[in-house]
């Protein structure tokens, strides 16, 4: 049990974080995507502790964070080259994770016995300062309890991790609010997006038009077909039944008015510019309908608020699958466990 301390970003806070990491402790820290729960990759106790405090299934591998491409190259079988090098040079540091064949510096607990490792250079001063000072790559999953919405502020991390970790570094709200885009080079040399995020389909397409979405981004996949282990687990879910509603302002409004059962505790999440007349239901707003960046920044925070209020039914108006809107759609459809209502 720890008396968890939260410190704002400062040279002193970074030194404390470095000390904890070097001592093999795990800490909460911000990135530009979501807050992570970080530990040094070369200390098996740190890695085991990450799995333990999150309640993370033992077959769901961790992302390894590095500060530069040279550090990444040490963790993989062959140095980054070709189209992946072009993509890495363009989008690192940033919200992009690349799956590559691992070197023997990656132990099997991190990679869950896969032959590959997920690597990213975050665009986060906290994470980069710490890695540069320790010169050790950091394994860091999102800092939430497994299955729950990710943490986009230090207070979210405190809610999930208080007394389980000694220290949380606070650098305000995360810029993107959804986790990094994960990509992998397919057998036939195309770029496969396993998880959409801040580096969008359109961004990747502008570098190489041989890019495609894994089926699992928008559809429930059979466990046997999973290419990313995390996909088979429940994700981002507040308690209550979540429904993703594909519709416009009017069809969503009609749907709510015709389908709400008032013996349940209901809420709806919609756009700030929606104009919907409905009673007996709590309403949350997650941004204007075309402001995908604002939606991504807010969605987890709203899902976490809703989780605390114990709704029975949660109806979410779907975002457009454009830009980072695709990442928002993906998180909502998974929070809904693929319960989708198509109105139009
Ligand atoms: O933005 C992010 O990526 C955040 C911040 C903290 O960096 N991290 C994050 O980690 O989202 P996590 O653990 O919540 O999600 C990592 C995902 C999991 O779904 C996992 O299954 C997948 O990456 N993954 C990790 N290693 C993999 C591998 N070798 N092959 C396929 N998928 C992998
Ligand atoms: Mg996660």
Tab-separated table of C-alpha atoms and ligand atoms in Angstrom:
chain	number	residue	atom	x	y	z
A	1	UNK	CA	0.000	0.000	0.000
A	2	UNK	CA	1.299	3.443	-0.952
A	3	UNK	CA	0.335	6.932	0.042
A	4	UNK	CA	0.138	7.947	-3.638
A	5	UNK	CA	1.731	11.331	-4.332
A	6	UNK	CA	0.763	13.534	-7.313
A	7	UNK	CA	3.303	16.136	-8.449
A	8	UNK	CA	3.001	18.702	-11.251
A	9	UNK	CA	5.593	18.571	-14.029
A	10	UNK	CA	8.837	20.287	-12.856
A	11	UNK	CA	12.545	19.376	-12.764
A	12	UNK	CA	12.032	18.114	-9.208
A	13	UNK	CA	9.063	15.949	-10.232
A	14	UNK	CA	11.068	14.471	-13.117
A	15	UNK	CA	13.937	13.630	-10.748
A	16	UNK	CA	11.521	11.887	-8.404
A	17	UNK	CA	9.998	9.943	-11.305
A	18	UNK	CA	13.474	8.905	-12.475
A	19	UNK	CA	14.369	7.709	-8.979
A	20	UNK	CA	11.220	5.602	-8.711
A	21	UNK	CA	11.759	4.064	-12.157
A	22	UNK	CA	15.426	3.265	-11.430
A	23	UNK	CA	14.372	1.646	-8.141
A	24	UNK	CA	12.006	-0.645	-10.031
A	25	UNK	CA	8.764	1.042	-8.933
A	26	UNK	CA	5.974	1.736	-11.406
A	27	UNK	CA	4.490	5.201	-11.719
A	28	UNK	CA	1.650	7.030	-13.480
A	29	UNK	CA	2.734	9.558	-16.078
A	30	UNK	CA	1.262	11.634	-18.892
A	31	UNK	CA	1.738	11.178	-22.604
A	32	UNK	CA	0.172	13.132	-25.439
A	33	UNK	CA	-2.370	10.309	-25.911
A	34	UNK	CA	-3.441	9.025	-22.483
A	35	UNK	CA	-1.727	8.569	-19.113
A	36	UNK	CA	0.476	5.495	-18.849
A	37	UNK	CA	1.598	3.203	-16.062
A	38	UNK	CA	5.339	2.941	-16.599
A	39	UNK	CA	8.115	0.615	-15.499
A	40	UNK	CA	11.655	-0.164	-16.715
A	41	UNK	CA	11.730	-2.945	-19.304
A	42	UNK	CA	14.776	-4.640	-17.809
A	43	UNK	CA	13.236	-5.306	-14.385
A	44	UNK	CA	10.905	-8.281	-14.365
A	45	UNK	CA	9.348	-7.246	-11.043
A	46	UNK	CA	8.332	-3.880	-12.503
A	47	UNK	CA	6.763	-5.570	-15.504
A	48	UNK	CA	4.902	-8.129	-13.411
A	49	UNK	CA	3.661	-5.357	-11.141
A	50	UNK	CA	2.202	-3.452	-14.126
A	51	UNK	CA	0.092	-6.492	-15.031
A	52	UNK	CA	-0.902	-6.993	-11.407
A	53	UNK	CA	-2.038	-3.462	-10.526
A	54	UNK	CA	-4.025	-3.061	-13.758
A	55	UNK	CA	-5.595	-6.499	-13.451
A	56	UNK	CA	-4.322	-7.006	-16.999
A	57	UNK	CA	-4.645	-10.446	-18.621
A	58	UNK	CA	-1.238	-12.127	-18.887
A	59	UNK	CA	-1.550	-12.534	-22.661
A	60	UNK	CA	-1.992	-8.844	-23.494
A	61	UNK	CA	1.460	-7.421	-24.348
A	62	UNK	CA	2.773	-3.980	-23.374
A	63	UNK	CA	3.923	-1.069	-25.541
A	64	UNK	CA	7.579	-0.117	-25.086
A	65	UNK	CA	8.401	3.608	-25.175
A	66	UNK	CA	11.767	4.912	-26.358
A	67	UNK	CA	13.267	8.378	-26.877
A	68	UNK	CA	14.822	7.916	-30.336
A	69	UNK	CA	15.101	5.566	-33.294
A	70	UNK	CA	18.533	4.251	-32.197
A	71	UNK	CA	16.976	3.050	-28.949
A	72	UNK	CA	14.122	1.460	-30.921
A	73	UNK	CA	16.577	-0.332	-33.216
A	74	UNK	CA	18.163	-2.120	-30.250
A	75	UNK	CA	14.798	-3.649	-29.334
A	76	UNK	CA	14.059	-5.135	-32.747
A	77	UNK	CA	15.572	-7.841	-34.921
A	78	UNK	CA	16.503	-5.699	-37.920
A	79	UNK	CA	16.915	-1.896	-37.926
A	80	UNK	CA	13.849	0.034	-39.061
A	81	UNK	CA	13.972	0.456	-42.840
A	82	UNK	CA	11.878	1.053	-45.954
A	83	UNK	CA	8.342	2.341	-45.649
A	84	UNK	CA	8.293	1.880	-41.866
A	85	UNK	CA	11.350	4.148	-41.615
A	86	UNK	CA	9.597	6.756	-43.739
A	87	UNK	CA	6.529	6.586	-41.484
A	88	UNK	CA	8.570	6.630	-38.260
A	89	UNK	CA	10.616	9.627	-39.430
A	90	UNK	CA	7.434	11.491	-40.275
A	91	UNK	CA	5.274	10.691	-37.234
A	92	UNK	CA	7.705	10.061	-34.341
A	93	UNK	CA	7.660	11.459	-31.736
A	94	UNK	CA	3.891	11.146	-31.814
A	95	UNK	CA	0.792	9.014	-31.265
A	96	UNK	CA	1.961	6.070	-33.364
A	97	UNK	CA	2.983	2.581	-32.255
A	98	UNK	CA	4.709	0.167	-34.622
A	99	UNK	CA	4.713	-3.613	-34.228
A	100	UNK	CA	8.024	-5.176	-35.290
A	101	UNK	CA	9.985	-8.413	-34.796
A	102	UNK	CA	11.652	-8.161	-31.378
A	103	UNK	CA	15.289	-8.589	-30.309
A	104	UNK	CA	16.267	-10.562	-27.222
A	105	UNK	CA	16.240	-7.371	-25.114
A	106	UNK	CA	12.456	-7.769	-24.965
A	107	UNK	CA	11.527	-10.405	-22.436
A	108	UNK	CA	8.570	-12.705	-22.920
A	109	UNK	CA	6.524	-11.146	-20.130
A	110	UNK	CA	6.422	-7.814	-21.998
A	111	UNK	CA	5.612	-9.413	-25.346
A	112	UNK	CA	3.500	-12.259	-23.915
A	113	UNK	CA	5.542	-14.831	-25.845
A	114	UNK	CA	4.896	-13.178	-29.213
A	115	UNK	CA	7.852	-12.789	-31.607
A	116	UNK	CA	7.004	-9.086	-31.966
A	117	UNK	CA	7.132	-5.946	-29.845
A	118	UNK	CA	5.060	-2.744	-29.970
A	119	UNK	CA	7.255	0.389	-29.923
A	120	UNK	CA	6.567	4.091	-29.846
A	121	UNK	CA	8.360	7.418	-29.338
A	122	UNK	CA	5.802	9.548	-27.498
A	123	UNK	CA	5.613	13.289	-27.992
A	124	UNK	CA	5.480	13.935	-24.269
A	125	UNK	CA	8.045	15.976	-22.387
A	126	UNK	CA	7.520	13.924	-19.214
A	127	UNK	CA	8.081	10.535	-20.814
A	128	UNK	CA	10.976	11.775	-23.011
A	129	UNK	CA	12.727	13.499	-20.059
A	130	UNK	CA	12.520	10.325	-17.990
A	131	UNK	CA	13.716	7.993	-20.759
A	132	UNK	CA	16.594	10.323	-21.648
A	133	UNK	CA	17.679	10.489	-17.999
A	134	UNK	CA	17.385	6.788	-17.242
A	135	UNK	CA	18.510	5.690	-20.746
A	136	UNK	CA	16.108	2.786	-20.251
A	137	UNK	CA	13.045	2.085	-22.427
A	138	UNK	CA	9.773	2.148	-20.492
A	139	UNK	CA	6.964	-0.369	-20.790
A	140	UNK	CA	3.691	1.504	-20.344
A	141	UNK	CA	0.125	0.425	-20.926
A	142	UNK	CA	-2.682	2.915	-20.400
A	143	UNK	CA	-2.978	3.674	-16.670
A	144	UNK	CA	-6.623	2.596	-16.236
A	145	UNK	CA	-7.810	-0.567	-14.539
A	146	UNK	CA	-8.145	-3.166	-17.313
A	147	UNK	CA	-11.469	-2.933	-19.153
A	148	UNK	CA	-12.223	0.606	-17.965
A	149	UNK	CA	-11.932	3.833	-20.002
A	150	UNK	CA	-8.362	5.151	-20.272
A	151	UNK	CA	-7.104	8.000	-18.079
A	152	UNK	CA	-6.679	11.422	-19.664
A	153	UNK	CA	-5.807	13.338	-16.472
A	154	UNK	CA	-3.711	12.689	-13.363
A	155	UNK	CA	-6.933	12.589	-11.320
A	156	UNK	CA	-8.261	9.719	-13.423
A	157	UNK	CA	-5.040	7.839	-12.673
A	158	UNK	CA	-5.441	8.610	-8.971
A	159	UNK	CA	-8.999	7.252	-9.064
A	160	UNK	CA	-7.857	3.929	-10.511
A	161	UNK	CA	-4.412	3.542	-8.964
A	162	UNK	CA	-4.447	5.252	-5.543
A	163	UNK	CA	-2.517	3.237	-2.954
A	164	UNK	CA	-1.324	0.817	-5.656
A	165	UNK	CA	1.490	3.027	-6.985
A	166	UNK	CA	3.722	5.513	-5.141
A	167	UNK	CA	3.727	8.400	-7.602
A	168	UNK	CA	1.806	10.155	-10.383
A	169	UNK	CA	3.377	12.838	-12.542
A	170	UNK	CA	0.759	15.436	-13.534
A	171	UNK	CA	1.126	17.418	-16.747
A	172	UNK	CA	-2.510	18.344	-17.268
A	173	UNK	CA	-5.035	16.875	-19.679
A	174	UNK	CA	-3.766	14.774	-22.579
A	175	UNK	CA	-3.679	16.452	-25.976
A	176	UNK	CA	-5.246	13.603	-27.969
A	177	UNK	CA	-7.264	11.753	-25.309
A	178	UNK	CA	-7.302	8.447	-27.208
A	179	UNK	CA	-4.459	5.939	-27.353
A	180	UNK	CA	-1.874	5.809	-30.131
A	181	UNK	CA	-2.517	4.427	-33.591
A	182	UNK	CA	-1.039	0.912	-33.834
A	183	UNK	CA	0.288	-0.282	-37.190
A	184	UNK	CA	2.032	-3.339	-38.530
A	185	UNK	CA	3.571	-4.187	-41.901
A	186	UNK	CA	1.520	-7.041	-43.390
A	187	UNK	CA	3.069	-10.053	-45.154
A	188	UNK	CA	2.431	-8.418	-48.523
A	189	UNK	CA	4.103	-5.139	-47.526
A	190	UNK	CA	0.955	-3.108	-46.809
A	191	UNK	CA	0.393	-0.959	-43.715
A	192	UNK	CA	-2.267	-2.479	-41.478
A	193	UNK	CA	-3.933	-0.253	-38.857
A	194	UNK	CA	-4.695	-2.438	-35.847
A	195	UNK	CA	-5.961	0.416	-33.674
A	196	UNK	CA	-6.826	3.889	-35.023
A	197	UNK	CA	-5.585	6.923	-33.069
A	198	UNK	CA	-4.103	10.388	-33.419
A	199	UNK	CA	-2.098	9.499	-36.541
A	200	UNK	CA	-5.033	9.000	-38.861
A	201	UNK	CA	-5.744	6.744	-41.830
A	202	UNK	CA	-5.519	9.878	-43.970
A	203	UNK	CA	-2.081	10.777	-42.482
A	204	UNK	CA	-0.709	7.311	-43.290
A	205	UNK	CA	-2.359	7.276	-46.721
A	206	UNK	CA	-0.533	10.504	-47.579
A	207	UNK	CA	2.786	8.645	-47.116
A	208	UNK	CA	1.775	5.358	-48.749
A	209	UNK	CA	-1.625	4.538	-50.260
A	210	UNK	CA	-1.146	0.833	-49.419
A	211	UNK	CA	-2.804	1.268	-46.050
A	212	UNK	CA	-5.840	-0.580	-44.746
A	213	UNK	CA	-7.874	-1.047	-41.575
A	214	UNK	CA	-7.771	-4.363	-39.771
A	215	UNK	CA	-11.288	-5.891	-39.694
A	216	UNK	CA	-11.187	-5.706	-35.924
A	217	UNK	CA	-11.257	-1.879	-35.930
A	218	UNK	CA	-14.978	-1.798	-36.725
A	219	UNK	CA	-16.151	-5.395	-36.327
A	220	UNK	CA	-16.239	-7.982	-33.611
A	221	UNK	CA	-13.576	-10.513	-34.609
A	222	UNK	CA	-13.298	-14.153	-33.758
A	223	UNK	CA	-10.658	-14.716	-31.101
A	224	UNK	CA	-8.866	-17.127	-33.451
A	225	UNK	CA	-8.477	-14.320	-36.002
A	226	UNK	CA	-6.999	-11.774	-33.585
A	227	UNK	CA	-3.775	-10.174	-34.692
A	228	UNK	CA	-3.558	-7.883	-31.692
A	229	UNK	CA	-4.157	-9.682	-28.400
A	230	UNK	CA	-5.843	-6.719	-26.696
A	231	UNK	CA	-8.697	-6.895	-29.171
A	232	UNK	CA	-10.335	-9.897	-27.578
A	233	UNK	CA	-10.881	-8.174	-24.245
A	234	UNK	CA	-13.689	-5.911	-23.111
A	235	UNK	CA	-12.546	-2.305	-23.377
A	236	UNK	CA	-13.282	1.258	-22.355
A	237	UNK	CA	-16.524	0.244	-20.661
A	238	UNK	CA	-18.444	2.157	-18.062
A	239	UNK	CA	-20.859	0.012	-16.060
A	240	UNK	CA	-24.288	-0.182	-17.774
A	241	UNK	CA	-25.336	-1.172	-21.293
A	242	UNK	CA	-23.748	1.052	-23.899
A	243	UNK	CA	-25.307	1.450	-27.389
A	244	UNK	CA	-23.711	3.163	-30.369
A	245	UNK	CA	-26.401	4.887	-32.410
A	246	UNK	CA	-25.693	5.695	-36.068
A	247	UNK	CA	-28.160	8.412	-36.960
A	248	UNK	CA	-28.642	12.113	-37.579
A	249	UNK	CA	-29.992	14.710	-35.151
A	250	UNK	CA	-33.635	13.922	-35.949
A	251	UNK	CA	-33.447	10.128	-36.135
A	252	UNK	CA	-31.446	10.060	-32.878
A	253	UNK	CA	-34.034	12.306	-31.256
A	254	UNK	CA	-36.903	10.055	-32.450
A	255	UNK	CA	-35.048	6.959	-31.345
A	256	UNK	CA	-34.589	8.307	-27.816
A	257	UNK	CA	-38.185	9.517	-27.552
A	258	UNK	CA	-39.592	6.187	-28.747
A	259	UNK	CA	-37.259	3.749	-27.024
A	260	UNK	CA	-36.397	5.074	-23.600
A	261	UNK	CA	-37.770	2.904	-20.833
A	262	UNK	CA	-38.098	5.187	-17.814
A	263	UNK	CA	-37.882	2.341	-15.334
A	264	UNK	CA	-34.157	2.410	-16.166
A	265	UNK	CA	-31.616	5.100	-15.328
A	266	UNK	CA	-30.764	6.406	-18.816
A	267	UNK	CA	-28.317	8.831	-20.324
A	268	UNK	CA	-27.328	9.972	-23.797
A	269	UNK	CA	-24.037	11.291	-25.123
A	270	UNK	CA	-24.395	13.584	-28.111
A	271	UNK	CA	-22.875	16.541	-29.954
A	272	UNK	CA	-22.876	20.105	-28.588
A	273	UNK	CA	-24.656	21.274	-31.731
A	274	UNK	CA	-27.400	18.620	-31.515
A	275	UNK	CA	-30.859	19.978	-30.946
A	276	UNK	CA	-32.808	17.246	-29.250
A	277	UNK	CA	-35.943	17.596	-27.217
A	278	UNK	CA	-36.139	14.854	-24.625
A	279	UNK	CA	-37.089	14.534	-20.965
A	280	UNK	CA	-36.225	12.039	-18.234
A	281	UNK	CA	-32.752	11.358	-19.475
A	282	UNK	CA	-29.388	12.866	-18.528
A	283	UNK	CA	-27.454	14.374	-21.411
A	284	UNK	CA	-23.687	14.665	-21.884
A	285	UNK	CA	-21.982	16.481	-24.755
A	286	UNK	CA	-18.678	15.457	-26.298
A	287	UNK	CA	-17.975	18.219	-28.806
A	288	UNK	CA	-19.322	19.586	-32.064
A	289	UNK	CA	-20.246	16.997	-34.680
A	290	UNK	CA	-17.255	17.799	-36.902
A	291	UNK	CA	-14.714	18.654	-34.186
A	292	UNK	CA	-13.102	15.200	-34.060
A	293	UNK	CA	-10.109	16.404	-32.033
A	294	UNK	CA	-12.358	17.811	-29.337
A	295	UNK	CA	-14.413	14.592	-29.316
A	296	UNK	CA	-11.283	12.481	-28.860
A	297	UNK	CA	-10.025	14.709	-26.069
A	298	UNK	CA	-13.295	14.338	-24.166
A	299	UNK	CA	-14.744	10.917	-24.786
A	300	UNK	CA	-12.904	8.953	-22.079
A	301	UNK	CA	-13.457	11.625	-19.466
A	302	UNK	CA	-17.209	11.487	-20.155
A	303	UNK	CA	-17.270	7.679	-20.101
A	304	UNK	CA	-15.483	7.768	-16.741
A	305	UNK	CA	-17.979	10.315	-15.308
A	306	UNK	CA	-20.822	8.148	-16.511
A	307	UNK	CA	-19.253	5.079	-14.936
A	308	UNK	CA	-19.454	6.818	-11.522
A	309	UNK	CA	-23.155	7.598	-11.972
A	310	UNK	CA	-24.200	3.976	-12.522
A	311	UNK	CA	-26.536	4.347	-15.496
A	312	UNK	CA	-28.397	1.263	-16.730
A	313	UNK	CA	-28.512	2.397	-20.373
A	314	UNK	CA	-26.107	4.714	-22.194
A	315	UNK	CA	-26.958	5.833	-25.754
A	316	UNK	CA	-24.139	7.451	-27.723
A	317	UNK	CA	-24.624	9.283	-31.025
A	318	UNK	CA	-21.858	7.970	-33.294
A	319	UNK	CA	-19.140	10.264	-34.606
A	320	UNK	CA	-18.184	10.332	-38.285
A	321	UNK	CA	-15.330	7.979	-39.111
A	322	UNK	CA	-13.181	10.806	-40.473
A	323	UNK	CA	-9.683	11.706	-39.208
A	324	UNK	CA	-9.364	11.021	-35.492
A	325	UNK	CA	-13.183	10.548	-35.521
A	326	UNK	CA	-12.431	6.969	-36.609
A	327	UNK	CA	-10.519	6.413	-33.354
A	328	UNK	CA	-13.418	7.865	-31.361
A	329	UNK	CA	-15.880	5.615	-33.210
A	330	UNK	CA	-13.647	2.594	-32.548
A	331	UNK	CA	-13.473	3.306	-28.784
A	332	UNK	CA	-17.241	3.819	-28.556
A	333	UNK	CA	-18.130	0.714	-30.566
A	334	UNK	CA	-15.872	-1.337	-28.284
A	335	UNK	CA	-17.291	0.318	-25.141
A	336	UNK	CA	-20.680	-0.774	-26.555
A	337	UNK	CA	-19.335	-4.274	-27.120
A	338	UNK	CA	-20.512	-3.801	-30.749
A	339	UNK	CA	-24.155	-3.107	-29.824
A	340	UNK	CA	-24.861	-0.812	-32.790
A	341	UNK	CA	-28.206	0.651	-33.875
A	342	UNK	CA	-28.313	1.889	-37.503
A	343	UNK	CA	-31.126	4.428	-37.970
A	344	UNK	CA	-30.504	5.912	-41.413
B	1	LIG	O1	-1.137	5.759	-26.549
B	1	LIG	C1	-0.804	4.644	-26.151
B	1	LIG	O2	-0.481	3.745	-26.923
B	1	LIG	C2	-0.801	4.414	-24.636
B	1	LIG	C3	0.270	5.326	-24.010
B	1	LIG	C4	0.455	5.106	-22.535
B	1	LIG	O3	1.473	5.150	-24.710
B	1	LIG	N1	-0.586	3.033	-24.319
B	1	LIG	C5	-1.521	2.086	-24.550
B	1	LIG	O4	-1.180	0.825	-24.113
B	1	LIG	O5	-2.583	2.304	-25.081
B	1	LIG	P1	-2.259	-0.345	-23.900
B	1	LIG	O6	-1.497	-1.396	-23.213
B	1	LIG	O7	-3.441	0.155	-23.216
B	1	LIG	O8	-2.585	-0.818	-25.354
B	1	LIG	C6	-1.605	-1.506	-26.101
B	1	LIG	C7	-2.237	-2.336	-27.154
B	1	LIG	C8	-2.935	-3.559	-26.605
B	1	LIG	O9	-4.193	-3.696	-27.249
B	1	LIG	C9	-2.010	-4.705	-26.991
B	1	LIG	O10	-2.717	-5.912	-27.242
B	1	LIG	C10	-1.365	-4.182	-28.253
B	1	LIG	O11	-1.179	-2.822	-27.993
B	1	LIG	N2	-0.036	-4.793	-28.477
B	1	LIG	C11	1.057	-4.699	-27.701
B	1	LIG	N3	2.065	-5.442	-28.200
B	1	LIG	C12	1.594	-6.021	-29.343
B	1	LIG	C13	2.149	-6.903	-30.320
B	1	LIG	N4	3.388	-7.344	-30.220
B	1	LIG	N5	1.355	-7.291	-31.363
B	1	LIG	C14	0.082	-6.823	-31.471
B	1	LIG	N6	-0.490	-5.989	-30.575
B	1	LIG	C15	0.245	-5.594	-29.517
B	2	LIG	MG1	-5.343	0.307	-22.636
